[in-house]
Each structure stands twice: as C-alpha cells, then as structure tokens.
C-alpha cells in the first residue's frame, strides 16, 4: 500500500480502493460511505415527498377541486405517507448518522458486519424501486393510505401489491441494520467504555435497534398476509371469508406504534449530544436519559391500541391502552427536563445546530402534549381521524425527527465533509422553516377540533380560513427547505475547507478524529477513562 | 483493510436474527389462536382432514436432520472434514425429502379443491376456510425457510470442499446449524397446532 493511500492518513472521501467512480461508493463497505449513500437517497426522496405534500396543501387552499380531484388526492397522500414513513423517517437517523457516527463514537473502526451493512442499503434501494413500480404499472397508483387497512387494500383495483411488497423488503433492511448496531455496541466499544460511559446518541441507537429487531418482523408477516390475501384470497382479513379486518389493524399497529419510537428515539439522542456541547456544560441527568430511553423503547410496545380507540375494543382494553399511553409521556418529559436543566446557567453558544435543537424541544412539546389529548378516551373520539391527528403526528414525526435530522446535519456537517456551510444562510433557512412549519401545522389543530376530517380533497366552506393560513405556511416552509438544502449542497462541494478537528468544542470521540475522518477512523483505538460529557466544571 | 474476525459477534447476530424469525411466526400463531377460539369446532374437523402419517414422518426426519447437522459441526471441530461433509449431505437430502413430501401433501389438497380460493373450500364454513388459509400460509412460509436452508447447505458444502471452512474457522457451518434448528423448532410447533390438536 502506497503511503498516500494508507488507511490511517487518507480521508475516507479520497481513499482509492479496488473500485472507481460510482462503484467506489455503491460497493463500499465503509460505514461512513454507506451513511452518505443513505443520506443522498433520502434527500432525493424527501424532496419528492415534500413536493407531494405541497401539492396536497395547494389543493386544500380552497374548498372543492382546486388543482386535482379525489382520486389524485388519494394517490398523493398514500405515496406521501409511504415515502415519508418507510423511506425517510424509519431508516432516517440510524441509517445516516448512526452508520456514520456510531462506530466513531464508541471507538471502533467499523460496524460489526460491514458487508451486511452494505446489503442493508441495497435492500433499501431495491425496496424503493419496487414501491415505485406501483406508481407506473398496473391499474393506477395505490389509494389506500400508507396504512394499507384491510379489507380495502385487497379490494381496490389499484396497484397495491408492489407498494406492500416494497415495504416488506425495506423492513428486511431495517432489521439487518438493527442487528448490526446491537452487535456493534455489544462487541466493539473501545476499551474502558463501559455502558454508562457510552455517549447518548449510541444509547438511543441501541434502544432503537432493539425495536427494529423485535417489532419489524410483525409488520413483515402482516404485509405478507396482505400479499397472500390479494394473490390467493386466503381470507384471514376478509370478512366475506370469515376473516377479521380489525385483527389487521392490531397487527399493523403492533409494529407501527413502536416504529414511532424508531423514528423519535435517535432524534432525542442527537438533541442530547448537541445541547451539552452548545451549553458548555455536562449533560444533566445522564443516567435518567439512558433509562428513560430504554423505558420508552419498552413501554412503546404496549400502547398500539390507542390508534384504534374507535375501531371496537372492550372497555377494559380501552382503559389499559389509554393508561399505558399516558405512561410513555413520563420518560419523554424526563428528557425535556434534562435538556432544559442542562441549558440552565450554561454559557450558551448560539449556533445553527443549537437553534435546531432548541426548536426541536419547542415543537416536540407541542406534539407530545397534543398526543395526550389523543391518548385520553373521551377527547380521542372527538378528534379521531381529523386534521388534529395529522397536525399531532407531523409535530412529532416531522417536528421531532425532522428537526433532529436537520440539527444532526448541521452539527456533524463539517466533520462529514471537511467543509463548513455558510452560517448566515443556514440560520436564515432555519428561521423561515420554523415560521412556515408552525403556520402550516398549528391551524390544523383548530381545524381538527372544529371537525375537519383528514384524507379528503374537499371540505366545508367553514374551514376555509384555517386552510388558507396552513397552505401559505406550506409554501413558506418549502422556501426554507430550499434555502437549507441549497446552502448545504453548495457547501458540501465548494464550502470553506476545514481540517479543524473540533469546531464546536464537543467532548465525544468523533471530535477527536481527523476532519474528515480517515478510512479506519482511529490510528490507535483510544482507551476511555471519563464519561462522555466532561466540560470540567 | 485488515480482516476483522469475531465469531462471538457473528453468533450473536445469528441469535438476534432467530429472534426476528420467532416473532414472525409468533404473529402467525397469534392469528391462529384468535381464529381457533372463534371457530373451535370447524378447526377440529378441518384438522382431521390433514395426513397425520405424512406429517409424523416429516417431523421424525426433520428431527434426525437437526441431529446430523449438529454432528457435522462436532466433526469439523474435531478436524474430520470428510465426516462433516457426509453428515451435511445427509441433512441436505432429508431437507429435500421433506419438501417432496410437502409437495404431495399440498397436491392432494389441491386435488380436492381445498386450496385457497378453491371451489370445494369456498362452499364450506368460515372456520374451515380460515383453517386451510392458515395451513397453507404457515406451512408455505415454513417451506420457504427449508428452501433457504437447502441453499445454505449447498453453499457451506462448497466452502468445506474448498477448505474455506475448517477446524478453526467454522462459523458459517455453525450459524447454518443454528438456522436449521430454528426451522426444525418452528415445525415442532406447527405440527401439533395443525395436525394433532383435536
């Protein structure tokens, strides 16, 4: 090996392996390159999903058919849901930043199974391609919503089969990533890094990986049953043959509720990394954050019924699911208190990642507290299947995971690319995005309480006012996204070069390696003596 | 890059994968339990239609194959490559025999129109339709697992022949063995649920 190509002193971006050009990326088993592969795939599909969302909001700017009819609208919200859930937020933070930073943060050279890791990305891309065929082949795009509820999902003539099967393949990818991370964390921590000296982002990835392993097979078999139902007519969910559609809903949410925690837990991990660094203070209540992470991962399995309060369940089941749902609020609130206490009396360094982290706390609280409105039985019946629900889960999934993703991107960007983005444009993009986001989703809470149902292209004239604000908010938010992405993409290619190891003054291991990291991350595996957030008070 | 090897990690990964498989079939067992409690009579009558003799035979040979694959692992640990390969070939043959039996078993169901969507079946009650729907899904997914096992055995045999798997590096064989025990274990649950409980 020539010296200029030594794995210890060449950046992972410049390393020349046995492949060249595009192949050097799509066949690379380097966890950092795989992380970027996920990032690029996601940014591409996020743009598609966001445009679909924008089209829907534009349709809703006035009652009646504005730019599309009911069929197109049904197809749009289905595809928007499938893209945003299965392609973006479920793999989301673990696949991009988990792949890139988990090994570095625990002092390892790679994940436990690098080739399996590459296979995960390939399965993910194959799954996406299968899903996409549903749009162009057969009798029109699926119109079931991303939930594929029985019995409609096997009665509609639309091309549901590839969408369902694609989601199944992506589930495989998710399981393999989960297995990879659990084994990596168990086997590859640097000497001296005990469980309670592990940084919080790896901790949340650990909780998430367990949910990926234990919940994803349930959706796998459920989707396979839908496939069998459509192809063979086995009757398991078909009332005409004796099956029970409500059983489908149970099986679906047994996965899909824990999946919400697959989405949000790594986001909480990112925020727990950023807050102490920009407050220049040790994180408040490290163990409480760790334990609340595991508590959320655990309790999250037993709350799925709250998606089905109006589907028909025994009274006792209703109380139990409602009670357990309230229980999840406790560990979530513990985290919020920890973040706020960390900032208290800290010397705050107001930078872009910190803006994203603080606004995360703000929108996450709105999303979380409105979740309690939905979790209590009486109010749930009133707002079930209205725009209130849509607003709530966008505040959590987009407000929570989305903000955390942006925070992570702005926090780790200089490390990943060895270049710095323009801070002014980044802050402006954040500001416009934040205003647009709230203008878009806040009115939906009021519309929902007034009774505007979700998933219709049309509405009563009474709801017009709120919808105008909401649709205009969508346009503002998209402008913000364009500024943010344009700034980051330009900076990744032409931004100011930096080899500074630690631009923000972080204490975790990724700030002690080269910028950008070398192929093997560490010349010598470090020995860990202190906890991850020692700011020397 | 330097090849990093950690057999314990590989085995751990395999066990986690086995967890996911158990959950996958676990959900099918839940569906089975729900519908059995809704239609106990129909499930009892329908299960009497299955061929218990063929099922028992398949159970016995599958148990034997679990033993032969375990013996194959022990042989390679002791450095006896030839014995390890012989035992693995026996396992492979048994897997194929299992599938052939399954083919004939399914075939006779199709002949009587008891396949999903079959004319005879649709004339019967809901309970019977559900039972046969579950029978085909559960044994079908299990058969796919047997098929994957066959593929794995062939791969491991080739690696053994090329001495890529040997006395000090046999994790592929060991993990394939683990997988095969899982396939066996799931059948141990499927067999009584579908064929025996009356």
XYZ file of C-alpha atoms in Angstrom:
735
model
C 0.000 0.000 0.000
C 1.496 3.334 -1.002
C 1.839 5.950 1.682
C -0.594 8.383 0.104
C -3.228 5.689 0.253
C -2.620 4.480 3.770
C -5.825 3.758 5.647
C -4.506 5.754 8.589
C -3.832 9.077 6.947
C -6.136 9.346 3.970
C -9.627 10.738 4.333
C -12.471 8.310 3.668
C -13.595 10.661 0.883
C -10.291 10.373 -1.005
C -9.453 6.754 -0.333
C -8.974 4.728 -3.524
C -9.996 1.117 -3.117
C -10.433 -1.586 -5.727
C -13.410 0.169 -7.342
C -13.538 3.532 -9.072
C -16.168 6.165 -9.689
C -19.708 5.375 -8.620
C -18.775 1.770 -7.815
C -16.378 3.045 -5.156
C -19.497 4.210 -3.339
C -22.244 1.690 -4.052
C -19.962 -1.287 -3.347
C -18.116 0.301 -0.438
C -18.396 -1.404 2.927
C -17.056 1.668 4.737
C -19.713 2.671 7.270
C -19.121 6.371 6.507
C -19.709 5.982 2.788
C -22.789 3.855 3.438
C -24.093 6.598 5.722
C -23.704 9.103 2.905
C -25.380 6.747 0.429
C -28.398 6.689 2.710
C -28.219 10.460 3.076
C -28.286 11.103 -0.658
C -31.075 8.582 -1.266
C -33.120 10.143 1.483
C -32.608 13.721 0.363
C -33.781 12.774 -3.124
C -36.932 11.088 -1.863
C -37.565 13.657 0.815
C -37.744 16.246 -1.959
C -40.316 14.124 -3.788
C -42.343 13.590 -0.612
C -42.216 17.283 0.262
C -43.424 18.270 -3.200
C -46.321 15.821 -2.876
C -47.179 17.405 0.467
C -47.013 20.858 -1.068
C -49.383 19.784 -3.855
C -51.852 18.485 -1.279
C -51.708 21.722 0.712
C -52.207 23.684 -2.501
C -55.257 21.583 -3.279
C -56.661 22.411 0.164
C -56.231 26.176 -0.207
C -59.883 26.422 -1.287
C -62.919 24.124 -0.988
C -63.768 21.917 -3.946
C -61.366 20.627 -6.559
C -58.632 23.276 -6.854
C -55.826 21.564 -8.741
C -56.874 17.897 -8.530
C -59.781 15.554 -7.969
C -60.387 12.965 -5.244
C -58.568 10.111 -6.983
C -55.352 12.049 -7.457
C -55.557 13.325 -3.871
C -55.932 9.776 -2.506
C -52.954 8.619 -4.539
C -50.903 11.607 -3.328
C -51.448 11.121 0.391
C -50.732 7.415 0.005
C -47.431 7.975 -1.766
C -46.527 10.885 0.541
C -47.087 8.575 3.540
C -45.172 5.631 2.105
C -42.185 7.794 1.165
C -42.038 9.795 4.357
C -42.587 6.840 6.709
C -40.876 3.866 5.081
C -38.164 5.619 3.071
C -37.331 8.656 5.221
C -38.112 8.661 8.919
C -37.959 4.946 9.801
C -34.433 4.414 8.445
C -33.712 8.165 8.920
C -31.266 8.988 11.679
C -29.902 5.478 12.369
C -29.160 4.748 8.723
C -27.442 8.071 8.031
C -25.889 9.346 11.252
C -25.961 6.013 13.071
C -23.943 4.419 10.318
C -21.557 7.332 10.092
C -21.021 8.115 13.759
C -21.916 5.068 15.847
C -18.581 3.300 15.225
C -16.609 6.527 15.699
C -18.439 7.492 18.885
C -17.798 4.134 20.531
C -14.198 3.994 19.291
C -14.490 1.326 16.590
C -13.165 1.096 13.052
C -16.441 -0.019 11.513
C -19.698 -1.743 12.401
C -19.634 -5.439 13.321
C -20.815 -6.653 9.897
C -19.706 -4.194 7.181
C -20.873 -6.335 4.260
C -24.259 -6.892 5.860
C -24.416 -3.123 6.249
C -23.943 -2.642 2.527
C -26.577 -5.313 1.889
C -28.992 -3.275 4.034
C -28.563 -0.289 1.761
C -29.051 -2.427 -1.324
C -32.215 -3.979 0.085
C -33.411 -0.479 0.935
C -32.879 0.701 -2.651
C -34.482 -2.435 -4.096
C -37.464 -1.885 -1.792
C -37.771 1.688 -3.018
C -37.674 0.583 -6.648
C -40.393 -1.998 -6.018
C -42.541 0.648 -4.336
C -42.019 2.986 -7.278
C -43.291 0.416 -9.772
C -46.669 0.642 -8.016
C -46.960 4.165 -9.398
C -46.449 3.302 -13.042
C -47.596 -0.283 -13.591
C -50.981 -1.948 -13.241
C -54.273 -0.240 -12.601
C -53.140 3.054 -11.163
C -51.248 4.103 -8.035
C -52.367 2.785 -4.630
C -55.046 4.811 -2.861
C -55.199 3.067 0.496
C -53.096 5.406 2.612
C -49.765 4.187 3.942
C -51.591 2.003 6.494
C -52.946 -0.444 3.858
C -56.029 -1.089 6.007
C -57.975 -4.266 5.301
C -60.288 -5.018 3.587
C -59.879 -2.085 1.196
C -56.207 -2.869 0.488
C -57.161 -6.139 -1.229
C -60.418 -4.931 -2.757
C -59.184 -1.795 -4.524
C -58.194 -2.369 -8.153
C -55.207 -0.021 -7.633
C -51.716 -1.468 -7.758
C -51.226 -2.106 -4.008
C -49.120 -5.251 -4.324
C -45.723 -3.701 -5.165
C -46.175 -0.977 -2.544
C -46.812 -3.584 0.148
C -44.044 -5.869 -1.017
C -41.574 -2.979 -1.303
C -42.327 -2.000 2.276
C -41.673 -5.633 3.269
C -38.235 -5.572 1.618
C -37.378 -2.289 3.345
C -38.353 -3.974 6.604
C -35.602 -6.512 5.971
C -33.121 -3.693 5.549
C -34.269 -2.179 8.825
C -33.918 -5.494 10.702
C -30.386 -6.059 9.388
C -29.324 -2.549 10.437
C -30.797 -3.197 13.875
C -28.929 -6.484 14.298
C -25.730 -4.843 13.096
C -25.987 -1.999 15.620
C -26.847 -4.172 18.613
C -23.886 -6.455 17.940
C -21.598 -3.492 17.236
C -22.489 -1.841 20.531
C -22.101 -5.078 22.483
C -18.841 -6.189 20.952
C -16.922 -3.205 19.658
C -16.853 -0.472 22.300
C -13.355 0.842 22.912
C -11.529 -0.443 26.000
C -12.742 1.417 29.071
C -16.040 2.472 27.526
C -18.441 0.861 29.962
C -22.164 1.002 29.247
C -22.559 4.142 31.312
C -19.629 5.868 29.669
C -21.223 5.474 26.263
C -22.476 8.719 24.679
C -26.236 9.214 24.488
C -26.658 9.025 20.714
C -25.296 5.438 20.647
C -27.559 4.678 23.613
C -30.644 5.782 21.718
C -29.466 3.843 18.667
C -29.231 0.814 20.914
C -32.830 1.190 22.082
C -33.936 1.837 18.517
C -32.087 -1.185 17.165
C -33.897 -3.446 19.618
C -37.240 -2.091 18.472
C -36.177 -2.638 14.862
C -35.353 -6.251 15.668
C -38.389 -7.023 17.778
C -41.137 -5.085 16.008
C -40.304 -5.158 12.306
C -40.991 -8.907 11.832
C -44.588 -8.222 12.880
C -45.157 -5.780 10.025
C -43.272 -8.204 7.782
C -45.724 -11.032 8.329
C -48.696 -8.648 8.256
C -47.705 -7.270 4.877
C -47.058 -10.812 3.606
C -50.570 -11.759 4.699
C -51.951 -8.814 2.703
C -49.954 -10.062 -0.298
C -51.382 -13.571 0.180
C -54.844 -12.091 0.612
C -54.595 -10.248 -2.701
C -52.935 -13.040 -4.659
C -54.580 -16.125 -3.190
C -57.676 -14.979 -1.328
C -56.823 -16.811 1.915
C -59.491 -14.921 3.853
C -57.563 -14.052 7.016
C -58.604 -10.394 6.963
C -61.560 -10.693 4.578
C -64.920 -10.585 6.382
C -66.592 -12.267 3.395
C -64.470 -15.350 4.084
C -64.708 -15.139 7.879
C -61.607 -13.031 8.459
C -61.387 -10.046 10.785
C -60.206 -6.653 9.430
C -59.746 -5.367 12.992
C -57.127 -8.063 13.517
C -55.217 -6.460 10.659
C -55.310 -3.132 12.462
C -53.937 -4.770 15.613
C -51.089 -6.469 13.776
C -50.327 -3.337 11.814
C -50.079 -1.102 14.885
C -48.174 -3.679 16.946
C -45.345 -2.737 14.619
C -46.259 0.736 13.588
C -46.574 2.209 17.011
C -43.135 1.033 18.177
C -41.981 2.339 14.799
C -42.846 5.814 16.050
C -40.137 5.283 18.667
C -37.765 4.017 15.988
C -38.304 7.459 14.492
C -38.077 9.645 17.581
C -35.537 7.940 19.895
C -32.444 8.606 17.759
C -33.714 12.179 17.380
C -33.707 12.505 21.157
C -30.168 11.119 21.110
C -28.994 13.795 18.693
C -30.517 16.536 20.831
C -28.821 15.054 23.907
C -25.484 15.361 22.080
C -25.988 18.916 20.887
C -27.424 20.602 23.983
C -24.399 19.997 26.284
C -21.882 20.981 23.594
C -23.511 24.360 22.949
C -24.243 24.949 26.640
C -20.634 24.081 27.526
C -21.977 22.014 30.360
C -22.103 18.369 31.339
C -25.465 16.859 30.462
C -27.889 16.972 33.356
C -29.035 13.520 34.492
C -27.131 11.274 32.087
C -28.490 8.101 33.664
C -32.038 9.423 33.684
C -31.807 9.991 29.933
C -30.433 6.490 29.372
C -33.083 4.844 31.496
C -35.906 6.899 30.019
C -34.704 5.871 26.543
C -34.956 2.215 27.439
C -38.275 2.824 29.217
C -39.751 4.429 26.106
C -38.492 1.565 23.960
C -40.109 -0.925 26.336
C -43.458 0.705 27.109
C -43.805 1.666 23.441
C -44.679 -1.953 22.649
C -47.851 -1.934 24.677
C -49.674 1.154 23.504
C -50.632 0.258 19.932
C -54.339 0.100 20.765
C -54.564 3.888 21.028
C -54.655 4.051 17.239
C -57.862 2.035 17.326
C -59.993 3.606 20.046
C -62.928 3.923 17.667
C -62.425 0.565 15.900
C -64.202 -1.522 18.510
C -62.459 -2.846 21.633
C -63.586 -3.920 25.076
C -63.826 -1.218 27.730
C -61.038 -2.773 29.749
C -58.731 -2.812 26.722
C -59.531 0.846 26.114
C -58.619 1.917 29.675
C -55.444 -0.150 29.618
C -54.171 1.241 26.341
C -55.061 4.785 27.397
C -53.255 4.376 30.728
C -50.134 2.922 29.110
C -50.126 5.747 26.578
C -50.018 8.278 29.387
C -47.155 6.318 30.903
C -44.975 6.989 27.848
C -45.315 10.704 28.489
C -43.282 10.380 31.702
C -39.915 9.296 30.254
C -40.401 11.756 27.386
C -40.940 14.591 29.838
C -37.905 13.476 31.867
C -35.785 14.075 28.793
C -37.212 17.528 28.219
C -36.448 18.460 31.841
C -32.915 17.140 31.428
C -32.283 19.201 28.307
C -33.677 22.364 29.833
C -31.689 21.810 33.047
C -28.531 21.297 31.017
C -29.019 24.715 29.420
C -29.743 26.343 32.776
C -26.775 28.530 33.766
C -24.763 27.221 30.829
C -22.733 29.580 28.661
C -24.853 29.270 25.555
C -23.164 29.354 22.186
C -25.914 30.365 19.747
C -25.102 28.456 16.550
C -27.215 26.795 13.873
C -27.256 23.263 15.375
C -28.313 24.754 18.703
C -31.187 26.663 17.089
C -32.439 23.424 15.595
C -32.063 21.622 18.926
C -33.946 24.272 20.897
C -36.726 24.496 18.338
C -36.890 20.690 18.470
C -37.766 20.926 22.160
C -40.447 23.506 21.386
C -42.220 21.565 18.617
C -41.691 18.240 20.360
C -43.554 19.556 23.399
C -46.484 20.692 21.272
C -46.518 17.327 19.537
C -46.158 15.419 22.795
C -48.820 17.284 24.739
C -51.372 17.042 21.930
C -50.572 13.313 21.950
C -52.079 13.210 25.426
C -55.272 14.746 24.047
C -55.398 11.847 21.603
C -54.454 9.301 24.258
C -57.375 10.094 26.537
C -60.508 8.244 25.562
C -63.171 10.950 25.586
C -61.255 13.557 23.571
C -59.951 10.931 21.183
C -63.449 10.103 19.977
C -63.998 13.779 19.180
C -60.806 14.366 17.189
C -60.244 10.844 15.791
C -59.381 10.859 12.074
C -59.476 14.648 11.888
C -56.792 17.160 10.996
C -55.932 17.263 14.704
C -54.288 13.849 14.302
C -52.470 14.973 11.174
C -51.122 18.040 12.985
C -50.103 15.955 16.014
C -48.061 13.367 14.155
C -46.449 15.952 11.918
C -45.314 17.806 15.026
C -43.762 14.570 16.294
C -42.521 12.906 13.125
C -41.530 15.989 11.168
C -41.139 18.359 14.116
C -39.345 15.759 16.199
C -37.393 13.543 13.853
C -37.162 16.123 11.068
C -35.759 18.881 13.303
C -33.362 16.415 14.907
C -32.228 15.315 11.456
C -31.545 18.932 10.469
C -29.806 19.530 13.789
C -27.614 16.473 13.214
C -26.871 17.523 9.667
C -25.729 20.992 10.724
C -23.855 19.655 13.752
C -21.847 16.933 12.013
C -21.621 18.509 8.562
C -18.037 19.874 8.939
C -16.849 16.501 10.231
C -18.523 14.560 7.433
C -17.408 16.704 4.504
C -14.374 18.572 5.791
C -16.060 21.796 4.703
C -18.114 24.402 6.516
C -21.502 25.672 5.434
C -22.493 29.318 5.323
C -23.787 30.136 8.799
C -25.862 33.138 7.723
C -27.853 31.247 5.110
C -28.202 28.287 7.459
C -29.721 30.472 10.179
C -31.990 32.257 7.715
C -33.180 28.907 6.334
C -33.905 27.708 9.849
C -35.896 30.857 10.683
C -38.062 30.704 7.572
C -38.574 26.968 8.018
C -39.610 27.388 11.644
C -42.172 30.093 10.858
C -43.546 28.139 7.881
C -43.695 24.908 9.864
C -45.828 26.392 12.616
C -48.035 28.306 10.198
C -48.611 25.059 8.324
C -49.407 22.706 11.176
C -50.775 24.854 14.051
C -54.035 25.763 12.234
C -54.625 22.053 11.624
C -55.175 21.536 15.366
C -58.015 24.063 15.308
C -59.443 22.693 12.053
C -59.416 19.219 13.574
C -61.178 20.346 16.715
C -63.820 22.021 14.553
C -64.282 18.641 12.884
C -62.429 18.764 9.575
C -61.701 15.109 8.664
C -58.386 14.003 7.250
C -57.786 12.405 3.851
C -60.373 14.401 1.831
C -59.572 16.678 -1.080
C -62.598 18.820 -0.257
C -64.049 20.495 2.847
C -66.929 22.623 4.071
C -66.579 26.404 3.491
C -66.496 26.872 7.321
C -62.931 25.544 7.347
C -61.619 27.894 4.686
C -59.801 30.426 6.908
C -57.564 27.939 8.693
C -56.737 26.181 5.458
C -55.540 29.375 3.796
C -53.058 30.021 6.613
C -51.978 26.383 6.560
C -51.418 26.286 2.790
C -49.481 29.555 2.804
C -47.389 28.151 5.652
C -46.554 25.176 3.448
C -45.119 27.489 0.800
C -43.077 29.389 3.388
C -41.757 26.157 4.850
C -40.749 24.816 1.441
C -38.862 28.076 0.763
C -36.971 27.474 3.992
C -36.160 23.893 2.954
C -34.865 25.095 -0.397
C -32.550 27.612 1.287
C -31.273 24.998 3.751
C -30.622 22.334 1.128
C -29.128 24.747 -1.401
C -26.736 26.019 1.248
C -25.701 22.527 2.364
C -25.334 21.088 -1.119
C -23.302 24.095 -2.300
C -21.137 23.940 0.826
C -20.509 20.215 0.520
C -18.887 20.894 -2.841
C -17.488 24.419 -2.613
C -17.699 25.388 1.058
C -14.701 26.643 3.009
C -12.314 23.737 3.627
C -11.629 22.918 7.207
C -9.413 20.354 8.884
C -10.205 21.628 12.328
C -10.973 18.576 14.418
C -13.402 20.143 16.826
C -15.226 23.250 15.579
C -17.955 23.228 18.253
C -15.900 22.142 21.262
C -17.526 18.719 21.629
C -16.194 16.093 24.001
C -17.272 12.861 22.326
C -14.860 10.753 20.283
C -15.928 11.880 16.821
C -14.409 15.314 17.608
C -11.022 13.791 18.362
C -10.510 12.111 14.992
C -9.379 13.777 11.786
C -11.710 16.018 9.751
C -12.887 14.367 7.542
C -12.238 11.022 9.277
C -9.624 8.673 7.883
C -10.681 5.355 6.410
C -10.140 3.488 9.665
C -11.240 6.380 11.892
C -8.586 5.840 14.552
C -4.889 5.323 14.190
C -4.978 3.649 17.535
C -8.145 2.606 19.339
C -8.457 5.031 22.262
C -8.837 3.972 25.869
C -11.760 5.651 27.599
C -11.375 6.900 31.150
C -14.001 9.602 31.621
C -17.704 9.878 30.879
C -18.680 11.368 27.530
C -19.589 14.932 28.549
C -16.842 16.298 30.769
C -16.750 20.049 30.455
C -14.607 20.456 33.557
C -16.845 22.383 35.935
C -8.244 -3.239 5.351
C -7.321 -5.876 7.888
C -9.951 -8.595 8.070
C -11.640 -8.308 11.395
C -12.963 -11.571 12.757
C -15.202 -12.038 15.772
C -17.039 -15.356 15.879
C -18.925 -14.439 19.014
C -20.326 -11.365 17.246
C -21.402 -13.489 14.284
C -23.179 -15.916 16.552
C -24.838 -13.080 18.410
C -26.064 -11.629 15.129
C -27.497 -15.020 14.209
C -29.332 -15.308 17.518
C -30.842 -11.859 17.030
C -31.957 -12.903 13.570
C -33.536 -16.019 15.093
C -35.461 -13.705 17.447
C -36.939 -11.926 14.455
C -37.961 -15.235 12.891
C -39.652 -16.330 16.098
C -41.624 -13.086 16.156
C -42.613 -13.513 12.530
C -44.044 -16.964 13.187
C -45.237 -15.854 16.611
C -47.663 -13.450 14.974
C -48.995 -16.291 12.807
C -49.536 -18.314 15.973
C -51.454 -15.362 17.433
C -53.665 -15.209 14.346
C -54.171 -18.974 14.607
C -55.112 -18.701 18.296
C -57.620 -15.929 17.605
C -59.396 -17.826 14.845
C -59.259 -21.146 16.626
C -61.017 -19.613 19.621
C -63.637 -18.186 17.263
C -64.242 -21.453 15.379
C -63.162 -24.363 17.643
C -65.476 -26.956 16.031
C -64.573 -26.132 12.439
C -60.833 -26.116 13.223
C -61.133 -29.524 14.867
C -62.964 -31.017 11.906
C -60.670 -29.417 9.350
C -57.520 -30.604 11.079
C -58.779 -34.180 10.800
C -58.534 -33.770 7.031
C -54.729 -33.489 7.254
C -52.490 -36.504 6.718
C -51.115 -37.270 10.198
C -48.923 -40.138 8.972
C -47.123 -37.959 6.438
C -46.826 -35.167 8.993
C -45.345 -37.509 11.587
C -42.881 -38.889 9.086
C -41.751 -35.356 8.189
C -41.406 -34.482 11.869
C -39.220 -37.523 12.516
C -36.884 -36.927 9.575
C -36.585 -33.236 10.398
C -35.550 -34.104 13.948
C -32.960 -36.511 12.567
C -31.632 -33.780 10.274
C -31.171 -31.469 13.253
C -29.072 -34.187 14.822
C -26.971 -34.757 11.692
C -26.211 -31.040 11.284
C -25.148 -30.847 14.930
C -22.924 -33.894 14.416
C -21.454 -32.242 11.345
C -20.398 -29.242 13.458
C -18.769 -31.536 16.004
C -16.938 -33.371 13.220
C -15.412 -30.195 11.834
C -14.413 -29.129 15.327
C -12.531 -32.408 15.545
C -10.986 -31.809 12.140
C -12.814 -34.605 10.309
C -13.745 -32.835 7.086
C -14.985 -35.907 5.271
C -17.400 -36.912 8.010
C -18.625 -33.338 8.319
C -19.425 -33.264 4.617
C -21.140 -36.640 4.666
C -23.348 -35.619 7.570
C -24.185 -32.349 5.858
C -25.158 -34.168 2.672
C -27.488 -36.404 4.712
C -29.062 -33.268 6.184
C -29.466 -31.805 2.720
C -31.128 -34.964 1.403
C -33.551 -35.003 4.318
C -34.467 -31.363 3.638
C -35.272 -32.251 0.047
C -37.296 -35.313 1.095
C -39.286 -33.074 3.433
C -40.116 -30.768 0.544
C -41.096 -33.654 -1.725
C -43.493 -34.936 0.922
C -44.884 -31.450 1.311
C -45.426 -31.297 -2.437
C -47.515 -34.454 -2.405
C -49.403 -33.330 0.678
C -50.287 -29.980 -0.872
C -51.044 -31.676 -4.169
C -53.746 -33.845 -2.646
C -55.334 -30.765 -1.044
C -55.405 -29.045 -4.418
C -56.940 -32.159 -5.955
C -59.874 -31.973 -3.559
C -60.248 -28.227 -4.177
C -59.121 -27.301 -0.669
C -56.561 -24.760 -1.889
C -57.179 -21.060 -1.063
C -59.940 -19.843 -3.336
C -60.689 -23.485 -4.281
C -64.277 -24.298 -5.254
C -64.849 -27.005 -2.646
C -63.360 -24.895 0.109
C -65.490 -21.825 -0.586
C -68.641 -23.903 -0.101
C -67.609 -24.768 3.440
C -67.958 -22.600 6.534
C -65.772 -19.646 7.512
C -63.850 -21.677 10.081
C -62.762 -24.225 7.502
C -61.720 -21.545 5.020
C -59.629 -19.858 7.696
C -58.057 -23.133 8.799
C -56.904 -24.026 5.322
C -55.824 -20.453 4.627
C -53.625 -20.591 7.717
C -52.461 -24.122 6.896
C -51.158 -23.041 3.507
C -49.626 -19.786 4.737
C -47.894 -21.350 7.735
C -46.575 -24.469 6.020
C -45.793 -22.374 2.923
C -43.623 -19.871 4.773
C -42.000 -22.753 6.622
C -41.278 -24.480 3.310
C -39.615 -21.295 2.024
C -37.365 -21.476 5.078
C -36.487 -25.086 4.274
C -35.641 -23.976 0.754
C -33.333 -21.242 2.070
C -31.772 -23.889 4.305
C -31.083 -26.065 1.256
C -29.314 -23.116 -0.375
C -27.242 -22.530 2.758
C -26.240 -26.193 2.975
C -25.054 -26.189 -0.625
C -23.018 -23.036 -0.004
C -21.456 -24.444 3.172
C -20.642 -27.724 1.421
C -18.806 -25.845 -1.327
C -16.890 -23.824 1.255
C -15.992 -27.014 3.122
C -14.694 -28.594 -0.048
C -12.520 -25.559 -0.779
C -11.268 -25.624 2.839
C -12.658 -22.145 3.441
C -14.460 -23.726 6.375
C -12.106 -25.749 8.529
C -11.291 -26.776 12.064
C -10.539 -23.262 13.325
C -12.989 -21.279 11.235
C -16.405 -22.910 11.004
C -18.745 -20.059 11.956
C -20.697 -20.376 8.695
C -21.430 -24.012 9.406
C -22.320 -23.243 12.993
C -24.707 -20.431 12.072
C -26.299 -22.546 9.361
C -26.805 -25.204 12.025
C -28.448 -22.641 14.299
C -30.742 -21.603 11.477
C -31.640 -25.211 10.771
C -32.527 -25.847 14.410
C -34.834 -22.833 14.229
C -36.580 -24.215 11.132
C -36.915 -27.509 12.965
C -38.233 -25.860 16.113
C -40.912 -23.948 14.229
C -42.087 -27.188 12.645
C -42.281 -28.732 16.119
C -44.884 -26.067 16.907
C -46.661 -26.159 13.564
C -47.123 -29.908 13.574
C -49.265 -30.240 16.715
C -51.117 -26.967 16.057
C -52.236 -28.043 12.612
C -52.293 -31.841 12.702
C -52.687 -33.079 16.249
C -54.876 -30.886 18.479
C -58.437 -32.109 18.403
